[in-house]
């Protein structure tokens, strides 16, 4: 049984008792073989913990002491990965929220995990901080070959860089698939036209929805578009653009969940 997003993450990490079902990481059961299962996992649940009166580097050294064999070279490598080289010796109290989030990720990846779990990593960040976080996570996934599991309610942001999605509604997993697949499944044959005068088109083509003076949409298969263009040209309508409306992850999400308030 699954509850909310944060609860799910706590169950995965063995921080909360599992009442039914099981969690397996890298082939190990989180309850029966906790040490092996958690060995290659890095995580930030809610806010990253750090000592504000110490420097970023001192915080990393403290975390490094919890693991065997983390070298100075690895600490420097991680600092570079999260792009904190210029500020790593400053006190954390002087860091922006985005910098603290990046330091938190640095702490979580010191031991070279192959799975990184993040709970709302862009929460409270400004647009620049969100962009930096997105770039960092893409870098970690591609260059460090790290699987990244993100819990978030910011669907537009996830749409930008995630490849797979798991949707939870009222404590139950209702969908797990590639983002491209879920968008394809829920997409309609909605065609958007930009013309010189959209109001004239309603006398030529039935069932259109006028969006403004120059734009209208119609729900027809792509194969019907050339015939429509021909009809409009015959009637002296100037066409500037025709495109198929793309579903966003948010659209697909609401279609799958029925738009209810969910966890």
PDB file of C-alpha atoms in Angstrom:
ATOM      1  CA  UNK A   1       0.000   0.000   0.000  1.00  0.00           C
ATOM      2  CA  UNK A   2       1.383   3.391  -1.047  1.00  0.00           C
ATOM      3  CA  UNK A   3       0.496   6.711   0.635  1.00  0.00           C
ATOM      4  CA  UNK A   4       1.812  10.139  -0.422  1.00  0.00           C
ATOM      5  CA  UNK A   5       5.019  10.997  -2.278  1.00  0.00           C
ATOM      6  CA  UNK A   6       7.226  11.566   0.787  1.00  0.00           C
ATOM      7  CA  UNK A   7       5.846   8.467   2.516  1.00  0.00           C
ATOM      8  CA  UNK A   8       6.667   6.421  -0.606  1.00  0.00           C
ATOM      9  CA  UNK A   9      10.249   7.673  -0.532  1.00  0.00           C
ATOM     10  CA  UNK A  10      10.569   6.854   3.175  1.00  0.00           C
ATOM     11  CA  UNK A  11       9.286   3.327   2.479  1.00  0.00           C
ATOM     12  CA  UNK A  12      11.808   2.881  -0.356  1.00  0.00           C
ATOM     13  CA  UNK A  13      14.662   4.035   1.899  1.00  0.00           C
ATOM     14  CA  UNK A  14      13.647   1.816   4.819  1.00  0.00           C
ATOM     15  CA  UNK A  15      12.850   4.864   6.991  1.00  0.00           C
ATOM     16  CA  UNK A  16       9.290   3.678   7.521  1.00  0.00           C
ATOM     17  CA  UNK A  17       7.878   0.182   8.075  1.00  0.00           C
ATOM     18  CA  UNK A  18       6.351  -1.504   5.057  1.00  0.00           C
ATOM     19  CA  UNK A  19       2.932  -3.001   5.868  1.00  0.00           C
ATOM     20  CA  UNK A  20       2.474  -4.808   2.543  1.00  0.00           C
ATOM     21  CA  UNK A  21       4.468  -5.355  -0.643  1.00  0.00           C
ATOM     22  CA  UNK A  22       8.237  -5.096  -0.818  1.00  0.00           C
ATOM     23  CA  UNK A  23      11.009  -2.795  -2.016  1.00  0.00           C
ATOM     24  CA  UNK A  24      13.986  -4.193  -3.920  1.00  0.00           C
ATOM     25  CA  UNK A  25      17.024  -2.013  -4.777  1.00  0.00           C
ATOM     26  CA  UNK A  26      19.862  -3.409  -6.901  1.00  0.00           C
ATOM     27  CA  UNK A  27      18.432  -6.884  -6.297  1.00  0.00           C
ATOM     28  CA  UNK A  28      18.337  -6.573  -2.476  1.00  0.00           C
ATOM     29  CA  UNK A  29      15.251  -6.481  -0.249  1.00  0.00           C
ATOM     30  CA  UNK A  30      15.247  -3.210   1.753  1.00  0.00           C
ATOM     31  CA  UNK A  31      13.821  -4.943   4.863  1.00  0.00           C
ATOM     32  CA  UNK A  32      15.780  -8.196   4.845  1.00  0.00           C
ATOM     33  CA  UNK A  33      19.087  -6.950   3.370  1.00  0.00           C
ATOM     34  CA  UNK A  34      19.027  -3.265   4.319  1.00  0.00           C
ATOM     35  CA  UNK A  35      22.819  -2.648   4.294  1.00  0.00           C
ATOM     36  CA  UNK A  36      23.289  -4.132   0.815  1.00  0.00           C
ATOM     37  CA  UNK A  37      20.121  -2.519  -0.563  1.00  0.00           C
ATOM     38  CA  UNK A  38      20.993   0.989   0.645  1.00  0.00           C
ATOM     39  CA  UNK A  39      24.734   0.809  -0.138  1.00  0.00           C
ATOM     40  CA  UNK A  40      24.534   2.406  -3.609  1.00  0.00           C
ATOM     41  CA  UNK A  41      21.688   4.815  -2.848  1.00  0.00           C
ATOM     42  CA  UNK A  42      21.912   8.566  -2.271  1.00  0.00           C
ATOM     43  CA  UNK A  43      18.885  10.549  -1.078  1.00  0.00           C
ATOM     44  CA  UNK A  44      17.512  13.855   0.095  1.00  0.00           C
ATOM     45  CA  UNK A  45      14.180  13.578   1.913  1.00  0.00           C
ATOM     46  CA  UNK A  46      12.491  16.937   2.443  1.00  0.00           C
ATOM     47  CA  UNK A  47      15.353  19.416   3.190  1.00  0.00           C
ATOM     48  CA  UNK A  48      19.059  18.485   3.086  1.00  0.00           C
ATOM     49  CA  UNK A  49      20.660  18.453   6.570  1.00  0.00           C
ATOM     50  CA  UNK A  50      23.788  20.562   7.031  1.00  0.00           C
ATOM     51  CA  UNK A  51      25.633  22.658   9.607  1.00  0.00           C
ATOM     52  CA  UNK A  52      25.020  26.297   8.734  1.00  0.00           C
ATOM     53  CA  UNK A  53      28.029  27.632  10.700  1.00  0.00           C
ATOM     54  CA  UNK A  54      30.478  25.371   8.817  1.00  0.00           C
ATOM     55  CA  UNK A  55      31.680  25.804   5.249  1.00  0.00           C
ATOM     56  CA  UNK A  56      30.305  23.702   2.408  1.00  0.00           C
ATOM     57  CA  UNK A  57      33.606  21.818   2.284  1.00  0.00           C
ATOM     58  CA  UNK A  58      33.546  21.057   6.035  1.00  0.00           C
ATOM     59  CA  UNK A  59      30.007  19.718   5.676  1.00  0.00           C
ATOM     60  CA  UNK A  60      31.145  17.419   2.865  1.00  0.00           C
ATOM     61  CA  UNK A  61      34.115  16.177   4.936  1.00  0.00           C
ATOM     62  CA  UNK A  62      31.777  15.282   7.804  1.00  0.00           C
ATOM     63  CA  UNK A  63      29.563  13.250   5.476  1.00  0.00           C
ATOM     64  CA  UNK A  64      32.634  11.653   3.852  1.00  0.00           C
ATOM     65  CA  UNK A  65      33.658  10.347   7.293  1.00  0.00           C
ATOM     66  CA  UNK A  66      30.489   8.232   7.363  1.00  0.00           C
ATOM     67  CA  UNK A  67      31.726   6.179   4.416  1.00  0.00           C
ATOM     68  CA  UNK A  68      34.850   4.124   3.843  1.00  0.00           C
ATOM     69  CA  UNK A  69      37.514   5.314   1.451  1.00  0.00           C
ATOM     70  CA  UNK A  70      36.158   8.662   0.224  1.00  0.00           C
ATOM     71  CA  UNK A  71      39.238  10.577  -0.899  1.00  0.00           C
ATOM     72  CA  UNK A  72      39.905  14.298  -1.090  1.00  0.00           C
ATOM     73  CA  UNK A  73      39.911  13.835  -4.890  1.00  0.00           C
ATOM     74  CA  UNK A  74      36.339  12.470  -4.768  1.00  0.00           C
ATOM     75  CA  UNK A  75      35.200  15.429  -2.623  1.00  0.00           C
ATOM     76  CA  UNK A  76      36.783  17.853  -5.129  1.00  0.00           C
ATOM     77  CA  UNK A  77      35.209  15.954  -8.029  1.00  0.00           C
ATOM     78  CA  UNK A  78      31.739  16.195  -6.457  1.00  0.00           C
ATOM     79  CA  UNK A  79      32.204  19.924  -5.714  1.00  0.00           C
ATOM     80  CA  UNK A  80      32.980  20.436  -9.405  1.00  0.00           C
ATOM     81  CA  UNK A  81      30.001  18.323 -10.481  1.00  0.00           C
ATOM     82  CA  UNK A  82      27.571  20.508  -8.512  1.00  0.00           C
ATOM     83  CA  UNK A  83      29.389  23.690  -9.635  1.00  0.00           C
ATOM     84  CA  UNK A  84      30.203  25.026  -6.154  1.00  0.00           C
ATOM     85  CA  UNK A  85      33.996  25.426  -6.650  1.00  0.00           C
ATOM     86  CA  UNK A  86      33.915  29.199  -6.089  1.00  0.00           C
ATOM     87  CA  UNK A  87      31.863  29.095  -2.882  1.00  0.00           C
ATOM     88  CA  UNK A  88      32.691  25.746  -1.269  1.00  0.00           C
ATOM     89  CA  UNK A  89      34.832  27.344   1.489  1.00  0.00           C
ATOM     90  CA  UNK A  90      32.122  29.885   2.437  1.00  0.00           C
ATOM     91  CA  UNK A  91      29.839  29.252   5.407  1.00  0.00           C
ATOM     92  CA  UNK A  92      26.610  27.491   4.399  1.00  0.00           C
ATOM     93  CA  UNK A  93      24.636  30.276   6.164  1.00  0.00           C
ATOM     94  CA  UNK A  94      25.739  32.544   3.280  1.00  0.00           C
ATOM     95  CA  UNK A  95      24.451  30.138   0.604  1.00  0.00           C
ATOM     96  CA  UNK A  96      21.271  30.722  -1.388  1.00  0.00           C
ATOM     97  CA  UNK A  97      18.588  28.018  -1.248  1.00  0.00           C
ATOM     98  CA  UNK A  98      19.696  26.735  -4.666  1.00  0.00           C
ATOM     99  CA  UNK A  99      23.311  26.424  -3.490  1.00  0.00           C
ATOM    100  CA  UNK A 100      22.203  24.546  -0.373  1.00  0.00           C
ATOM    101  CA  UNK A 101      20.218  22.152  -2.562  1.00  0.00           C
ATOM    102  CA  UNK A 102      23.301  21.548  -4.714  1.00  0.00           C
ATOM    103  CA  UNK A 103      25.436  20.989  -1.606  1.00  0.00           C
ATOM    104  CA  UNK A 104      22.792  18.518  -0.409  1.00  0.00           C
ATOM    105  CA  UNK A 105      23.118  16.613  -3.691  1.00  0.00           C
ATOM    106  CA  UNK A 106      26.923  16.704  -3.353  1.00  0.00           C
ATOM    107  CA  UNK A 107      26.552  15.052   0.076  1.00  0.00           C
ATOM    108  CA  UNK A 108      24.175  12.452  -1.366  1.00  0.00           C
ATOM    109  CA  UNK A 109      26.496  11.403  -4.231  1.00  0.00           C
ATOM    110  CA  UNK A 110      29.858  11.340  -2.412  1.00  0.00           C
ATOM    111  CA  UNK A 111      29.828   7.529  -2.223  1.00  0.00           C
ATOM    112  CA  UNK A 112      29.078   7.206  -5.984  1.00  0.00           C
ATOM    113  CA  UNK A 113      25.540   5.800  -5.768  1.00  0.00           C
ATOM    114  CA  UNK A 114      23.827   4.359  -8.831  1.00  0.00           C
ATOM    115  CA  UNK A 115      20.428   5.553  -7.558  1.00  0.00           C
ATOM    116  CA  UNK A 116      19.674   9.086  -6.331  1.00  0.00           C
ATOM    117  CA  UNK A 117      16.297   9.754  -4.684  1.00  0.00           C
ATOM    118  CA  UNK A 118      15.108  13.352  -4.337  1.00  0.00           C
ATOM    119  CA  UNK A 119      11.983  14.714  -2.672  1.00  0.00           C
ATOM    120  CA  UNK A 120      10.802  17.971  -4.316  1.00  0.00           C
ATOM    121  CA  UNK A 121      14.330  19.104  -5.352  1.00  0.00           C
ATOM    122  CA  UNK A 122      13.101  22.352  -6.959  1.00  0.00           C
ATOM    123  CA  UNK A 123      10.817  23.415  -4.094  1.00  0.00           C
ATOM    124  CA  UNK A 124      11.241  27.092  -3.236  1.00  0.00           C
ATOM    125  CA  UNK A 125      13.828  27.711  -5.968  1.00  0.00           C
ATOM    126  CA  UNK A 126      13.655  30.723  -8.275  1.00  0.00           C
ATOM    127  CA  UNK A 127      13.607  30.144 -12.085  1.00  0.00           C
ATOM    128  CA  UNK A 128      17.427  30.341 -12.287  1.00  0.00           C
ATOM    129  CA  UNK A 129      17.791  27.849  -9.412  1.00  0.00           C
ATOM    130  CA  UNK A 130      15.322  25.480 -11.090  1.00  0.00           C
ATOM    131  CA  UNK A 131      17.252  25.677 -14.380  1.00  0.00           C
ATOM    132  CA  UNK A 132      20.563  24.966 -12.599  1.00  0.00           C
ATOM    133  CA  UNK A 133      19.017  22.024 -10.723  1.00  0.00           C
ATOM    134  CA  UNK A 134      17.587  20.590 -13.961  1.00  0.00           C
ATOM    135  CA  UNK A 135      20.969  20.855 -15.711  1.00  0.00           C
ATOM    136  CA  UNK A 136      22.726  19.250 -12.736  1.00  0.00           C
ATOM    137  CA  UNK A 137      20.319  16.288 -12.628  1.00  0.00           C
ATOM    138  CA  UNK A 138      20.609  15.721 -16.387  1.00  0.00           C
ATOM    139  CA  UNK A 139      24.424  15.790 -15.995  1.00  0.00           C
ATOM    140  CA  UNK A 140      24.322  13.251 -13.158  1.00  0.00           C
ATOM    141  CA  UNK A 141      22.038  10.943 -15.124  1.00  0.00           C
ATOM    142  CA  UNK A 142      24.115  11.085 -18.318  1.00  0.00           C
ATOM    143  CA  UNK A 143      27.723  11.583 -17.183  1.00  0.00           C
ATOM    144  CA  UNK A 144      27.591   9.704 -13.863  1.00  0.00           C
ATOM    145  CA  UNK A 145      25.189   7.023 -15.216  1.00  0.00           C
ATOM    146  CA  UNK A 146      22.933   7.534 -12.213  1.00  0.00           C
ATOM    147  CA  UNK A 147      19.236   6.595 -12.055  1.00  0.00           C
ATOM    148  CA  UNK A 148      17.351   9.499 -10.476  1.00  0.00           C
ATOM    149  CA  UNK A 149      13.956   9.114  -8.795  1.00  0.00           C
ATOM    150  CA  UNK A 150      12.249  12.471  -8.240  1.00  0.00           C
ATOM    151  CA  UNK A 151       9.097  13.079  -6.240  1.00  0.00           C
ATOM    152  CA  UNK A 152       7.416  16.302  -7.339  1.00  0.00           C
ATOM    153  CA  UNK A 153       4.099  18.042  -7.891  1.00  0.00           C
ATOM    154  CA  UNK A 154       5.704  20.382 -10.466  1.00  0.00           C
ATOM    155  CA  UNK A 155       4.591  18.518 -13.593  1.00  0.00           C
ATOM    156  CA  UNK A 156       5.737  21.163 -16.080  1.00  0.00           C
ATOM    157  CA  UNK A 157       9.249  20.879 -14.647  1.00  0.00           C
ATOM    158  CA  UNK A 158       9.261  17.059 -14.762  1.00  0.00           C
ATOM    159  CA  UNK A 159       8.047  17.219 -18.365  1.00  0.00           C
ATOM    160  CA  UNK A 160      11.286  19.062 -19.201  1.00  0.00           C
ATOM    161  CA  UNK A 161      13.742  16.352 -18.277  1.00  0.00           C
ATOM    162  CA  UNK A 162      12.229  13.130 -16.866  1.00  0.00           C
ATOM    163  CA  UNK A 163      11.791  10.073 -19.068  1.00  0.00           C
ATOM    164  CA  UNK A 164       9.440   7.906 -16.974  1.00  0.00           C
ATOM    165  CA  UNK A 165       6.569   8.743 -14.648  1.00  0.00           C
ATOM    166  CA  UNK A 166       4.680   7.004 -11.848  1.00  0.00           C
ATOM    167  CA  UNK A 167       1.333   8.555 -10.882  1.00  0.00           C
ATOM    168  CA  UNK A 168      -0.123   7.980  -7.411  1.00  0.00           C
ATOM    169  CA  UNK A 169      -3.794   8.704  -6.743  1.00  0.00           C
ATOM    170  CA  UNK A 170      -5.322   8.310  -3.271  1.00  0.00           C
ATOM    171  CA  UNK A 171      -2.474   6.053  -2.174  1.00  0.00           C
ATOM    172  CA  UNK A 172      -2.558   3.758  -5.231  1.00  0.00           C
ATOM    173  CA  UNK A 173      -0.176   3.647  -8.202  1.00  0.00           C
ATOM    174  CA  UNK A 174      -2.441   4.155 -11.219  1.00  0.00           C
ATOM    175  CA  UNK A 175       0.170   4.554 -13.964  1.00  0.00           C
ATOM    176  CA  UNK A 176       3.820   3.733 -14.553  1.00  0.00           C
ATOM    177  CA  UNK A 177       5.212   4.329 -18.034  1.00  0.00           C
ATOM    178  CA  UNK A 178       7.427   6.405 -20.322  1.00  0.00           C
ATOM    179  CA  UNK A 179       6.332  10.068 -20.350  1.00  0.00           C
ATOM    180  CA  UNK A 180       6.215   9.994 -24.171  1.00  0.00           C
ATOM    181  CA  UNK A 181       3.883   6.964 -24.028  1.00  0.00           C
ATOM    182  CA  UNK A 182       1.482   8.406 -21.473  1.00  0.00           C
ATOM    183  CA  UNK A 183       1.235  11.635 -23.497  1.00  0.00           C
ATOM    184  CA  UNK A 184       0.646   9.643 -26.695  1.00  0.00           C
ATOM    185  CA  UNK A 185      -2.064   7.515 -25.013  1.00  0.00           C
ATOM    186  CA  UNK A 186      -4.032  10.528 -23.862  1.00  0.00           C
ATOM    187  CA  UNK A 187      -3.465  12.747 -26.899  1.00  0.00           C
ATOM    188  CA  UNK A 188      -6.322  13.738 -29.171  1.00  0.00           C
ATOM    189  CA  UNK A 189      -6.269  14.544 -32.864  1.00  0.00           C
ATOM    190  CA  UNK A 190      -6.438  18.261 -32.137  1.00  0.00           C
ATOM    191  CA  UNK A 191      -5.182  20.466 -34.966  1.00  0.00           C
ATOM    192  CA  UNK A 192      -4.378  24.160 -34.445  1.00  0.00           C
ATOM    193  CA  UNK A 193      -4.677  26.600 -37.368  1.00  0.00           C
ATOM    194  CA  UNK A 194      -3.472  30.184 -37.628  1.00  0.00           C
ATOM    195  CA  UNK A 195      -5.175  32.104 -40.427  1.00  0.00           C
ATOM    196  CA  UNK A 196      -5.882  35.690 -41.495  1.00  0.00           C
ATOM    197  CA  UNK A 197      -9.519  35.577 -40.276  1.00  0.00           C
ATOM    198  CA  UNK A 198     -10.680  32.664 -38.114  1.00  0.00           C
ATOM    199  CA  UNK A 199     -14.288  33.939 -38.004  1.00  0.00           C
ATOM    200  CA  UNK A 200     -14.695  33.385 -41.766  1.00  0.00           C
ATOM    201  CA  UNK A 201     -13.663  29.732 -41.386  1.00  0.00           C
ATOM    202  CA  UNK A 202     -16.787  28.710 -39.412  1.00  0.00           C
ATOM    203  CA  UNK A 203     -18.833  29.229 -42.617  1.00  0.00           C
ATOM    204  CA  UNK A 204     -16.470  26.890 -44.525  1.00  0.00           C
ATOM    205  CA  UNK A 205     -15.627  24.109 -42.030  1.00  0.00           C
ATOM    206  CA  UNK A 206     -17.965  22.678 -39.371  1.00  0.00           C
ATOM    207  CA  UNK A 207     -17.139  21.907 -35.720  1.00  0.00           C
ATOM    208  CA  UNK A 208     -14.245  24.323 -35.283  1.00  0.00           C
ATOM    209  CA  UNK A 209     -13.489  26.098 -32.007  1.00  0.00           C
ATOM    210  CA  UNK A 210     -12.521  29.743 -32.474  1.00  0.00           C
ATOM    211  CA  UNK A 211      -9.688  30.733 -30.127  1.00  0.00           C
ATOM    212  CA  UNK A 212      -9.268  34.339 -31.283  1.00  0.00           C
ATOM    213  CA  UNK A 213      -9.495  36.350 -34.539  1.00  0.00           C
ATOM    214  CA  UNK A 214      -6.612  34.461 -36.116  1.00  0.00           C
ATOM    215  CA  UNK A 215      -6.652  31.006 -34.500  1.00  0.00           C
ATOM    216  CA  UNK A 216      -9.040  28.074 -34.411  1.00  0.00           C
ATOM    217  CA  UNK A 217      -8.785  24.401 -33.483  1.00  0.00           C
ATOM    218  CA  UNK A 218     -10.542  21.290 -34.700  1.00  0.00           C
ATOM    219  CA  UNK A 219     -10.545  17.680 -33.562  1.00  0.00           C
ATOM    220  CA  UNK A 220      -9.753  15.678 -36.712  1.00  0.00           C
ATOM    221  CA  UNK A 221      -7.092  13.064 -37.627  1.00  0.00           C
ATOM    222  CA  UNK A 222      -3.851  14.356 -39.166  1.00  0.00           C
ATOM    223  CA  UNK A 223      -4.801  12.692 -42.496  1.00  0.00           C
ATOM    224  CA  UNK A 224      -7.714  15.165 -42.886  1.00  0.00           C
ATOM    225  CA  UNK A 225      -5.481  18.257 -42.653  1.00  0.00           C
ATOM    226  CA  UNK A 226      -4.408  18.475 -46.379  1.00  0.00           C
ATOM    227  CA  UNK A 227      -8.077  18.367 -47.456  1.00  0.00           C
ATOM    228  CA  UNK A 228      -8.909  21.164 -44.983  1.00  0.00           C
ATOM    229  CA  UNK A 229      -5.995  23.290 -46.210  1.00  0.00           C
ATOM    230  CA  UNK A 230      -7.205  22.835 -49.801  1.00  0.00           C
ATOM    231  CA  UNK A 231     -10.722  23.923 -48.825  1.00  0.00           C
ATOM    232  CA  UNK A 232      -9.424  27.026 -47.028  1.00  0.00           C
ATOM    233  CA  UNK A 233      -7.161  28.024 -49.922  1.00  0.00           C
ATOM    234  CA  UNK A 234     -10.087  27.620 -52.375  1.00  0.00           C
ATOM    235  CA  UNK A 235     -12.029  30.038 -50.184  1.00  0.00           C
ATOM    236  CA  UNK A 236      -9.199  32.594 -50.201  1.00  0.00           C
ATOM    237  CA  UNK A 237      -8.309  32.048 -46.511  1.00  0.00           C
ATOM    238  CA  UNK A 238      -4.626  32.765 -45.873  1.00  0.00           C
ATOM    239  CA  UNK A 239      -2.977  30.043 -43.732  1.00  0.00           C
ATOM    240  CA  UNK A 240       0.064  30.990 -41.638  1.00  0.00           C
ATOM    241  CA  UNK A 241       0.544  27.869 -39.522  1.00  0.00           C
ATOM    242  CA  UNK A 242      -0.938  24.422 -38.900  1.00  0.00           C
ATOM    243  CA  UNK A 243       0.238  22.196 -36.048  1.00  0.00           C
ATOM    244  CA  UNK A 244      -0.978  19.284 -33.985  1.00  0.00           C
ATOM    245  CA  UNK A 245      -1.564  20.228 -30.353  1.00  0.00           C
ATOM    246  CA  UNK A 246       0.900  18.422 -28.108  1.00  0.00           C
ATOM    247  CA  UNK A 247      -0.298  17.084 -24.790  1.00  0.00           C
ATOM    248  CA  UNK A 248       1.676  18.203 -21.756  1.00  0.00           C
ATOM    249  CA  UNK A 249       2.412  15.857 -18.861  1.00  0.00           C
ATOM    250  CA  UNK A 250      -0.049  17.954 -16.846  1.00  0.00           C
ATOM    251  CA  UNK A 251      -2.835  17.329 -19.406  1.00  0.00           C
ATOM    252  CA  UNK A 252      -2.075  13.599 -19.402  1.00  0.00           C
ATOM    253  CA  UNK A 253      -1.961  13.565 -15.588  1.00  0.00           C
ATOM    254  CA  UNK A 254      -5.395  15.143 -15.197  1.00  0.00           C
ATOM    255  CA  UNK A 255      -6.830  12.830 -17.827  1.00  0.00           C
ATOM    256  CA  UNK A 256      -5.462   9.784 -15.982  1.00  0.00           C
ATOM    257  CA  UNK A 257      -6.556  10.940 -12.517  1.00  0.00           C
ATOM    258  CA  UNK A 258      -9.856  12.516 -13.486  1.00  0.00           C
ATOM    259  CA  UNK A 259      -8.550  15.835 -12.172  1.00  0.00           C
ATOM    260  CA  UNK A 260      -9.196  14.938  -8.527  1.00  0.00           C
ATOM    261  CA  UNK A 261      -7.158  16.408  -5.714  1.00  0.00           C
ATOM    262  CA  UNK A 262      -4.429  13.833  -5.144  1.00  0.00           C
ATOM    263  CA  UNK A 263      -1.328  13.287  -3.086  1.00  0.00           C
TER     264      UNK A 263
END
